[in-house]
Amino acid sequence: FDDPNLDEDAGRMEDDSPYPEVRCAVSNVDDPEMPASTVRAWFMGIMCAVIFPGLNQFMYFRWPTTAVGQLVAVLLSYPVGRLWARTIPQKKLFGISLNPGPFTIKEHVLITIMASVGGKSAYATDIVAVQRVYYEQTYSFAYQWMLVMSTQLIGFSIGGVSRRFLVSPPSMIWPANLVTCALFNTLHSQEYVGMGKRAGWSRERFFTVCLVAATAYYFFPGYLFTALSMFTWVCWIAPQNLISPLTYFAFGQAVKQMFGYSSGMGMSILTFDWAQIAYIGSPLATPWWAAANIAAGFVIFFWVLTPILYYKNVWNSQFMPIMSRMSYDNKGQIYDVDRILTPEATLDVEKYKNYSPLYLPTAFAVSYGLSFASITATIVHTILYLRKSIMVRIRGGIGERPDIHARLMASYKQVPDYWYFVIFVAMFAFGVVSIEVWPTQMPVWALTLALIIGFIYTIPIGIIQAMTNQQIAINVIAELVVGYALPGRPIAMMMFKTYAYIGVSQALRFTSDFKLGHYMKIAPRPMFWCQVVATIIAGTTNLAVQSWMFSNIPDMCSQTQKDHFICPNTEVFYTASIVWGVIGPANQFSAGQTYYPLMFFFIIGAVLPLIAYYFLKRFPNRFLQYVNIPLVLGGTNLMPPATAVNYVPWAIVGFTFQYVVRRRHFSWWAKYNYVLSAALDSSVAFGSLLIFFCLEFPRNNTIGENTIQKWWGNTVYMKTADWQSAPVLHVDEGTTFGYGISLLSFFLPHPDPSLLTSCAAPQSGRVCHAGLPCNCLRNGAASRCRAIRPHLPNRSRPRFTRRSIARFVLCHILSLHDRLTLSILGGPDMRICVFSPVVLPSLACFRRTH
């Protein structure tokens, strides 16, 4: 297949990788006699697999929080390993040497992999926490352990089976691993051809200086001058400015929506915080063509489409901020899920009708649509571009010419496939026992379906991630499927999503570690066992720490918990179980519901790769080779919680280093680029840990409460409409807004925004307008809707033109066929109302019976 990362001179590369990124970060030599799986490596790795997961699990439930990641493990284990080599006597215990000599780079890699396996809280621990806190279901430790082990290790078995597709081929470069490889080679002073012969500072000196300087600097955006992080300088000039309701496309006045970072579109562009820039991955590791696809998708969908939808007030979006990770009710308030639940945590239909449907901010809704599109685009893209390569490997062929790293790794014994099969069968049995013995609301066929989804998407998503450093998320499609398949079962929804989503995520994490071992020439069998053992130890540690916390910390997960263990991530997980498992997608995305048009993104995602492929074959050129539709659609899948501040500066930095510097100063880029990325990433990790444990944790973040925390540099961005997530329109007390202006508003002239006030039927509590101001009356079983006509200046009767007649016919056809019409009120007696102030000076009401 056409590989955008491939070096045009690759044909002449016999003793190195055909990819310049790999050549400059990975050594092309190997010493098979170098010790790797030693007592020292195993002891330090197991200790890391206990300490790091335990610490991360403890801090996971606290706000603010921090985490100890892979780079911290790399940097902390290095001096400990060197100290072990100097101080521990070279004696043997049961024939095994306690000190095999100098601390080797291969030992260092094994330790780091064992630490990173448990670097994050096991995803399934959130299920246990939500059951305990919100659903009052506290089951035995056996249930918790089998649930966590099955979700973690099933992904490991999937990753092992897919290694022939995602590890061995040279085209699967896994850019994030190149940063880690460069750091390993720098710490151990490895010299190799690919790093070039550029004079100047050594890599070791460059890394040390950058790490110290960047760590010291991080105290400014991280604590002393946090406005450097949220650098919304345009909003500081006009802190409370919102777009005027009477000037819908007065772009210069859209300060908050367009230039804000917290709840805006991020056109302020700048931030001086590497934690914000690298939130979605280091821009110094992501290939520029991949970053360009993501940037194009961001501009099209979030700088063009989202503002259009917002300013046209589609879905009543102007009653909410344009960007937010929260959901809202029809009064513009945060949606209160407790108001629609029965005591058994199921949906109370009457409470739901009397309260409100669930509304999403425009950017959040668009992100759902893009998630739907990326799911189908990934499959179609894989079939069109990669089918031949995949089929060759399925049949046992090579597919690609092995590079130097694959040839060096051929000398080591490979892991038999049946090892992964045994793990899969054992973990599947654990999963069946955990969902059948305890009342989880989840049948075995649903577990099987979740795993099938994981199997289907692992290789397509893995190929994209291996080439672009970006992962297409399937959590939304998993939630959608289980919401339709098992409606009203929140526990089953959480478990289904975990098995499907984490099955893929864990598979790709393990595969990424396999590729790291491939680059660093670690024998596959020790890699296998260190991953399995570390996963079991880390998951058990997660559960043990969590159980201790819930048993010994009072008011755990309460908003008033004195030590700030308020469990913010657990609360989000619970809310998702209500939205997708209790309310369900049928009440949001089915035909006639508010966000039904988003389902058409599945079709869009399937069609766009076909168009791109056609143009590539019809008009072959280098530019079209770089177009990657799944990346355009799914590259922004972290929005929300990510915002524009995590994408715009990231693209700018990526363009600077991966395009400009690489093209004009390649020797500097080859020697220092990945080392600089490692130094900056490490500085954020160490800087955040120092700030947290020295300044925030000791006194619950009250140090400098009335001094440093109150000065202008730490508060200026908080005094803006952007930070306060202020909407354009507000709901009057005692009223609600309606079910939204239909997407038909693109075909209809927009009414005067000043007339877009809200109304409700006082007797029924229902809203009966379709985004238009109206008087609502109810008389017994009959309902009628009377619209307030906007003023038509200087016009005694409407003008009929070819354009207006065409618009009239189109809108009415769409209404009669329920295409894209979002004004469903529910119940057997219902009206769909469409208004056109140009075509007819009245309201056209069409009756429809469900």
JSON list of N, CA and C in Angstrom, two decimals, residues 64 215-229 273 687-688 690-715 717-718:
[
{"chain": "A", "resi": 64, "resn": "PRO", "atom": "N", "xyz": [-7.73, 18.06, 43.02]},
{"chain": "A", "resi": 64, "resn": "PRO", "atom": "CA", "xyz": [-6.99, 17.73, 41.79]},
{"chain": "A", "resi": 64, "resn": "PRO", "atom": "C", "xyz": [-6.16, 16.47, 41.95]},
{"chain": "A", "resi": 215, "resn": "THR", "atom": "N", "xyz": [11.47, 21.63, 33.51]},
{"chain": "A", "resi": 215, "resn": "THR", "atom": "CA", "xyz": [10.84, 21.35, 34.81]},
{"chain": "A", "resi": 215, "resn": "THR", "atom": "C", "xyz": [10.72, 22.61, 35.64]},
{"chain": "A", "resi": 216, "resn": "ALA", "atom": "N", "xyz": [11.78, 23.40, 35.67]},
{"chain": "A", "resi": 216, "resn": "ALA", "atom": "CA", "xyz": [11.72, 24.67, 36.40]},
{"chain": "A", "resi": 216, "resn": "ALA", "atom": "C", "xyz": [10.68, 25.61, 35.79]},
{"chain": "A", "resi": 217, "resn": "TYR", "atom": "N", "xyz": [10.62, 25.65, 34.47]},
{"chain": "A", "resi": 217, "resn": "TYR", "atom": "CA", "xyz": [9.64, 26.53, 33.81]},
{"chain": "A", "resi": 217, "resn": "TYR", "atom": "C", "xyz": [8.22, 26.09, 34.08]},
{"chain": "A", "resi": 218, "resn": "TYR", "atom": "N", "xyz": [7.98, 24.77, 34.22]},
{"chain": "A", "resi": 218, "resn": "TYR", "atom": "CA", "xyz": [6.61, 24.29, 34.38]},
{"chain": "A", "resi": 218, "resn": "TYR", "atom": "C", "xyz": [5.93, 24.85, 35.63]},
{"chain": "A", "resi": 219, "resn": "PHE", "atom": "N", "xyz": [6.71, 25.32, 36.61]},
{"chain": "A", "resi": 219, "resn": "PHE", "atom": "CA", "xyz": [6.09, 25.92, 37.79]},
{"chain": "A", "resi": 219, "resn": "PHE", "atom": "C", "xyz": [5.31, 27.18, 37.44]},
{"chain": "A", "resi": 220, "resn": "PHE", "atom": "N", "xyz": [5.64, 27.82, 36.32]},
{"chain": "A", "resi": 220, "resn": "PHE", "atom": "CA", "xyz": [4.90, 29.03, 35.93]},
{"chain": "A", "resi": 220, "resn": "PHE", "atom": "C", "xyz": [3.50, 28.68, 35.38]},
{"chain": "A", "resi": 221, "resn": "PRO", "atom": "N", "xyz": [3.38, 27.95, 34.27]},
{"chain": "A", "resi": 221, "resn": "PRO", "atom": "CA", "xyz": [2.02, 27.64, 33.80]},
{"chain": "A", "resi": 221, "resn": "PRO", "atom": "C", "xyz": [1.29, 26.66, 34.72]},
{"chain": "A", "resi": 222, "resn": "GLY", "atom": "N", "xyz": [2.04, 25.89, 35.52]},
{"chain": "A", "resi": 222, "resn": "GLY", "atom": "CA", "xyz": [1.41, 24.89, 36.38]},
{"chain": "A", "resi": 222, "resn": "GLY", "atom": "C", "xyz": [0.96, 25.42, 37.72]},
{"chain": "A", "resi": 223, "resn": "TYR", "atom": "N", "xyz": [1.54, 26.58, 38.18]},
{"chain": "A", "resi": 223, "resn": "TYR", "atom": "CA", "xyz": [1.18, 27.05, 39.52]},
{"chain": "A", "resi": 223, "resn": "TYR", "atom": "C", "xyz": [1.28, 28.56, 39.68]},
{"chain": "A", "resi": 224, "resn": "LEU", "atom": "N", "xyz": [2.40, 29.17, 39.27]},
{"chain": "A", "resi": 224, "resn": "LEU", "atom": "CA", "xyz": [2.62, 30.58, 39.56]},
{"chain": "A", "resi": 224, "resn": "LEU", "atom": "C", "xyz": [1.88, 31.52, 38.62]},
{"chain": "A", "resi": 225, "resn": "PHE", "atom": "N", "xyz": [1.70, 31.12, 37.35]},
{"chain": "A", "resi": 225, "resn": "PHE", "atom": "CA", "xyz": [1.11, 32.00, 36.35]},
{"chain": "A", "resi": 225, "resn": "PHE", "atom": "C", "xyz": [0.28, 31.13, 35.41]},
{"chain": "A", "resi": 226, "resn": "THR", "atom": "N", "xyz": [-0.82, 30.61, 35.92]},
{"chain": "A", "resi": 226, "resn": "THR", "atom": "CA", "xyz": [-1.60, 29.63, 35.16]},
{"chain": "A", "resi": 226, "resn": "THR", "atom": "C", "xyz": [-2.27, 30.23, 33.93]},
{"chain": "A", "resi": 227, "resn": "ALA", "atom": "N", "xyz": [-2.33, 31.55, 33.84]},
{"chain": "A", "resi": 227, "resn": "ALA", "atom": "CA", "xyz": [-2.87, 32.17, 32.62]},
{"chain": "A", "resi": 227, "resn": "ALA", "atom": "C", "xyz": [-2.01, 31.85, 31.40]},
{"chain": "A", "resi": 228, "resn": "LEU", "atom": "N", "xyz": [-0.74, 31.48, 31.61]},
{"chain": "A", "resi": 228, "resn": "LEU", "atom": "CA", "xyz": [0.11, 31.05, 30.50]},
{"chain": "A", "resi": 228, "resn": "LEU", "atom": "C", "xyz": [-0.42, 29.76, 29.88]},
{"chain": "A", "resi": 229, "resn": "SER", "atom": "N", "xyz": [-1.13, 28.97, 30.68]},
{"chain": "A", "resi": 229, "resn": "SER", "atom": "CA", "xyz": [-1.73, 27.74, 30.18]},
{"chain": "A", "resi": 229, "resn": "SER", "atom": "C", "xyz": [-3.03, 28.03, 29.43]},
{"chain": "A", "resi": 273, "resn": "ASP", "atom": "N", "xyz": [2.01, 26.14, 27.72]},
{"chain": "A", "resi": 273, "resn": "ASP", "atom": "CA", "xyz": [2.03, 25.01, 28.64]},
{"chain": "A", "resi": 273, "resn": "ASP", "atom": "C", "xyz": [2.15, 23.72, 27.83]},
{"chain": "A", "resi": 687, "resn": "GLY", "atom": "N", "xyz": [7.36, 17.98, 36.96]},
{"chain": "A", "resi": 687, "resn": "GLY", "atom": "CA", "xyz": [6.87, 19.26, 37.45]},
{"chain": "A", "resi": 687, "resn": "GLY", "atom": "C", "xyz": [5.52, 19.15, 38.11]},
{"chain": "A", "resi": 688, "resn": "SER", "atom": "N", "xyz": [4.60, 18.38, 37.50]},
{"chain": "A", "resi": 688, "resn": "SER", "atom": "CA", "xyz": [3.27, 18.22, 38.08]},
{"chain": "A", "resi": 688, "resn": "SER", "atom": "C", "xyz": [3.33, 17.45, 39.39]},
{"chain": "A", "resi": 690, "resn": "LEU", "atom": "N", "xyz": [5.91, 17.43, 41.51]},
{"chain": "A", "resi": 690, "resn": "LEU", "atom": "CA", "xyz": [6.48, 18.34, 42.52]},
{"chain": "A", "resi": 690, "resn": "LEU", "atom": "C", "xyz": [5.44, 19.35, 42.99]},
{"chain": "A", "resi": 691, "resn": "ILE", "atom": "N", "xyz": [4.70, 19.94, 42.05]},
{"chain": "A", "resi": 691, "resn": "ILE", "atom": "CA", "xyz": [3.68, 20.92, 42.43]},
{"chain": "A", "resi": 691, "resn": "ILE", "atom": "C", "xyz": [2.60, 20.26, 43.29]},
{"chain": "A", "resi": 692, "resn": "PHE", "atom": "N", "xyz": [2.20, 19.07, 42.90]},
{"chain": "A", "resi": 692, "resn": "PHE", "atom": "CA", "xyz": [1.11, 18.41, 43.61]},
{"chain": "A", "resi": 692, "resn": "PHE", "atom": "C", "xyz": [1.52, 18.03, 45.03]},
{"chain": "A", "resi": 693, "resn": "PHE", "atom": "N", "xyz": [2.65, 17.34, 45.17]},
{"chain": "A", "resi": 693, "resn": "PHE", "atom": "CA", "xyz": [3.02, 16.82, 46.49]},
{"chain": "A", "resi": 693, "resn": "PHE", "atom": "C", "xyz": [3.67, 17.88, 47.39]},
{"chain": "A", "resi": 694, "resn": "CYS", "atom": "N", "xyz": [4.19, 18.95, 46.81]},
{"chain": "A", "resi": 694, "resn": "CYS", "atom": "CA", "xyz": [4.83, 19.99, 47.62]},
{"chain": "A", "resi": 694, "resn": "CYS", "atom": "C", "xyz": [3.91, 21.17, 47.92]},
{"chain": "A", "resi": 695, "resn": "LEU", "atom": "N", "xyz": [3.00, 21.50, 47.01]},
{"chain": "A", "resi": 695, "resn": "LEU", "atom": "CA", "xyz": [2.22, 22.73, 47.16]},
{"chain": "A", "resi": 695, "resn": "LEU", "atom": "C", "xyz": [0.71, 22.51, 47.25]},
{"chain": "A", "resi": 696, "resn": "GLU", "atom": "N", "xyz": [0.19, 21.41, 46.73]},
{"chain": "A", "resi": 696, "resn": "GLU", "atom": "CA", "xyz": [-1.25, 21.22, 46.71]},
{"chain": "A", "resi": 696, "resn": "GLU", "atom": "C", "xyz": [-1.73, 20.17, 47.70]},
{"chain": "A", "resi": 697, "resn": "PHE", "atom": "N", "xyz": [-1.10, 19.03, 47.73]},
{"chain": "A", "resi": 697, "resn": "PHE", "atom": "CA", "xyz": [-1.56, 17.94, 48.57]},
{"chain": "A", "resi": 697, "resn": "PHE", "atom": "C", "xyz": [-1.40, 18.19, 50.07]},
{"chain": "A", "resi": 698, "resn": "PRO", "atom": "N", "xyz": [-0.27, 18.78, 50.56]},
{"chain": "A", "resi": 698, "resn": "PRO", "atom": "CA", "xyz": [-0.06, 18.87, 52.01]},
{"chain": "A", "resi": 698, "resn": "PRO", "atom": "C", "xyz": [-1.18, 19.57, 52.77]},
{"chain": "A", "resi": 699, "resn": "ARG", "atom": "N", "xyz": [-1.72, 20.67, 52.25]},
{"chain": "A", "resi": 699, "resn": "ARG", "atom": "CA", "xyz": [-2.76, 21.43, 52.97]},
{"chain": "A", "resi": 699, "resn": "ARG", "atom": "C", "xyz": [-4.01, 21.60, 52.13]},
{"chain": "A", "resi": 700, "resn": "ASN", "atom": "N", "xyz": [-4.33, 20.56, 51.34]},
{"chain": "A", "resi": 700, "resn": "ASN", "atom": "CA", "xyz": [-5.53, 20.58, 50.50]},
{"chain": "A", "resi": 700, "resn": "ASN", "atom": "C", "xyz": [-5.61, 21.84, 49.63]},
{"chain": "A", "resi": 701, "resn": "ASN", "atom": "N", "xyz": [-4.47, 22.17, 49.05]},
{"chain": "A", "resi": 701, "resn": "ASN", "atom": "CA", "xyz": [-4.39, 23.29, 48.10]},
{"chain": "A", "resi": 701, "resn": "ASN", "atom": "C", "xyz": [-4.76, 24.64, 48.72]},
{"chain": "A", "resi": 702, "resn": "THR", "atom": "N", "xyz": [-4.45, 24.81, 50.01]},
{"chain": "A", "resi": 702, "resn": "THR", "atom": "CA", "xyz": [-4.69, 26.11, 50.66]},
{"chain": "A", "resi": 702, "resn": "THR", "atom": "C", "xyz": [-3.43, 26.93, 50.80]},
{"chain": "A", "resi": 703, "resn": "ILE", "atom": "N", "xyz": [-2.29, 26.40, 50.38]},
{"chain": "A", "resi": 703, "resn": "ILE", "atom": "CA", "xyz": [-1.05, 27.18, 50.41]},
{"chain": "A", "resi": 703, "resn": "ILE", "atom": "C", "xyz": [-1.16, 28.33, 49.40]},
{"chain": "A", "resi": 704, "resn": "GLY", "atom": "N", "xyz": [-0.95, 29.54, 49.86]},
{"chain": "A", "resi": 704, "resn": "GLY", "atom": "CA", "xyz": [-1.07, 30.71, 49.00]},
{"chain": "A", "resi": 704, "resn": "GLY", "atom": "C", "xyz": [-2.49, 31.01, 48.57]},
{"chain": "A", "resi": 705, "resn": "GLU", "atom": "N", "xyz": [-3.45, 30.55, 49.37]},
{"chain": "A", "resi": 705, "resn": "GLU", "atom": "CA", "xyz": [-4.85, 30.70, 48.99]},
{"chain": "A", "resi": 705, "resn": "GLU", "atom": "C", "xyz": [-5.25, 32.16, 48.80]},
{"chain": "A", "resi": 706, "resn": "ASN", "atom": "N", "xyz": [-4.70, 33.03, 49.62]},
{"chain": "A", "resi": 706, "resn": "ASN", "atom": "CA", "xyz": [-5.06, 34.45, 49.56]},
{"chain": "A", "resi": 706, "resn": "ASN", "atom": "C", "xyz": [-3.96, 35.31, 48.96]},
{"chain": "A", "resi": 707, "resn": "THR", "atom": "N", "xyz": [-2.91, 34.69, 48.45]},
{"chain": "A", "resi": 707, "resn": "THR", "atom": "CA", "xyz": [-1.80, 35.47, 47.87]},
{"chain": "A", "resi": 707, "resn": "THR", "atom": "C", "xyz": [-1.58, 35.05, 46.42]},
{"chain": "A", "resi": 708, "resn": "ILE", "atom": "N", "xyz": [-0.76, 34.03, 46.22]},
{"chain": "A", "resi": 708, "resn": "ILE", "atom": "CA", "xyz": [-0.38, 33.65, 44.87]},
{"chain": "A", "resi": 708, "resn": "ILE", "atom": "C", "xyz": [-1.58, 33.16, 44.07]},
{"chain": "A", "resi": 709, "resn": "GLN", "atom": "N", "xyz": [-2.53, 32.49, 44.72]},
{"chain": "A", "resi": 709, "resn": "GLN", "atom": "CA", "xyz": [-3.68, 31.97, 43.98]},
{"chain": "A", "resi": 709, "resn": "GLN", "atom": "C", "xyz": [-4.67, 33.05, 43.58]},
{"chain": "A", "resi": 710, "resn": "LYS", "atom": "N", "xyz": [-4.55, 34.24, 44.17]},
{"chain": "A", "resi": 710, "resn": "LYS", "atom": "CA", "xyz": [-5.51, 35.31, 43.90]},
{"chain": "A", "resi": 710, "resn": "LYS", "atom": "C", "xyz": [-4.98, 36.39, 42.96]},
{"chain": "A", "resi": 711, "resn": "TRP", "atom": "N", "xyz": [-3.71, 36.32, 42.59]},
{"chain": "A", "resi": 711, "resn": "TRP", "atom": "CA", "xyz": [-3.18, 37.43, 41.79]},
{"chain": "A", "resi": 711, "resn": "TRP", "atom": "C", "xyz": [-3.67, 37.33, 40.34]},
{"chain": "A", "resi": 712, "resn": "TRP", "atom": "N", "xyz": [-3.53, 38.42, 39.61]},
{"chain": "A", "resi": 712, "resn": "TRP", "atom": "CA", "xyz": [-4.09, 38.55, 38.27]},
{"chain": "A", "resi": 712, "resn": "TRP", "atom": "C", "xyz": [-3.71, 37.41, 37.35]},
{"chain": "A", "resi": 713, "resn": "GLY", "atom": "N", "xyz": [-2.47, 36.96, 37.37]},
{"chain": "A", "resi": 713, "resn": "GLY", "atom": "CA", "xyz": [-2.00, 35.92, 36.46]},
{"chain": "A", "resi": 713, "resn": "GLY", "atom": "C", "xyz": [-2.65, 34.57, 36.70]},
{"chain": "A", "resi": 714, "resn": "ASN", "atom": "N", "xyz": [-3.27, 34.39, 37.86]},
{"chain": "A", "resi": 714, "resn": "ASN", "atom": "CA", "xyz": [-3.95, 33.14, 38.15]},
{"chain": "A", "resi": 714, "resn": "ASN", "atom": "C", "xyz": [-5.47, 33.25, 38.13]},
{"chain": "A", "resi": 715, "resn": "THR", "atom": "N", "xyz": [-5.98, 34.44, 37.86]},
{"chain": "A", "resi": 715, "resn": "THR", "atom": "CA", "xyz": [-7.44, 34.63, 37.89]},
{"chain": "A", "resi": 715, "resn": "THR", "atom": "C", "xyz": [-8.00, 35.30, 36.65]},
{"chain": "A", "resi": 717, "resn": "TYR", "atom": "N", "xyz": [-8.17, 34.68, 33.47]},
{"chain": "A", "resi": 717, "resn": "TYR", "atom": "CA", "xyz": [-8.94, 33.85, 32.53]},
{"chain": "A", "resi": 717, "resn": "TYR", "atom": "C", "xyz": [-10.22, 33.31, 33.18]},
{"chain": "A", "resi": 718, "resn": "MET", "atom": "N", "xyz": [-10.30, 33.34, 34.51]},
{"chain": "A", "resi": 718, "resn": "MET", "atom": "CA", "xyz": [-11.50, 32.86, 35.20]},
{"chain": "A", "resi": 718, "resn": "MET", "atom": "C", "xyz": [-12.62, 33.90, 35.23]}
]
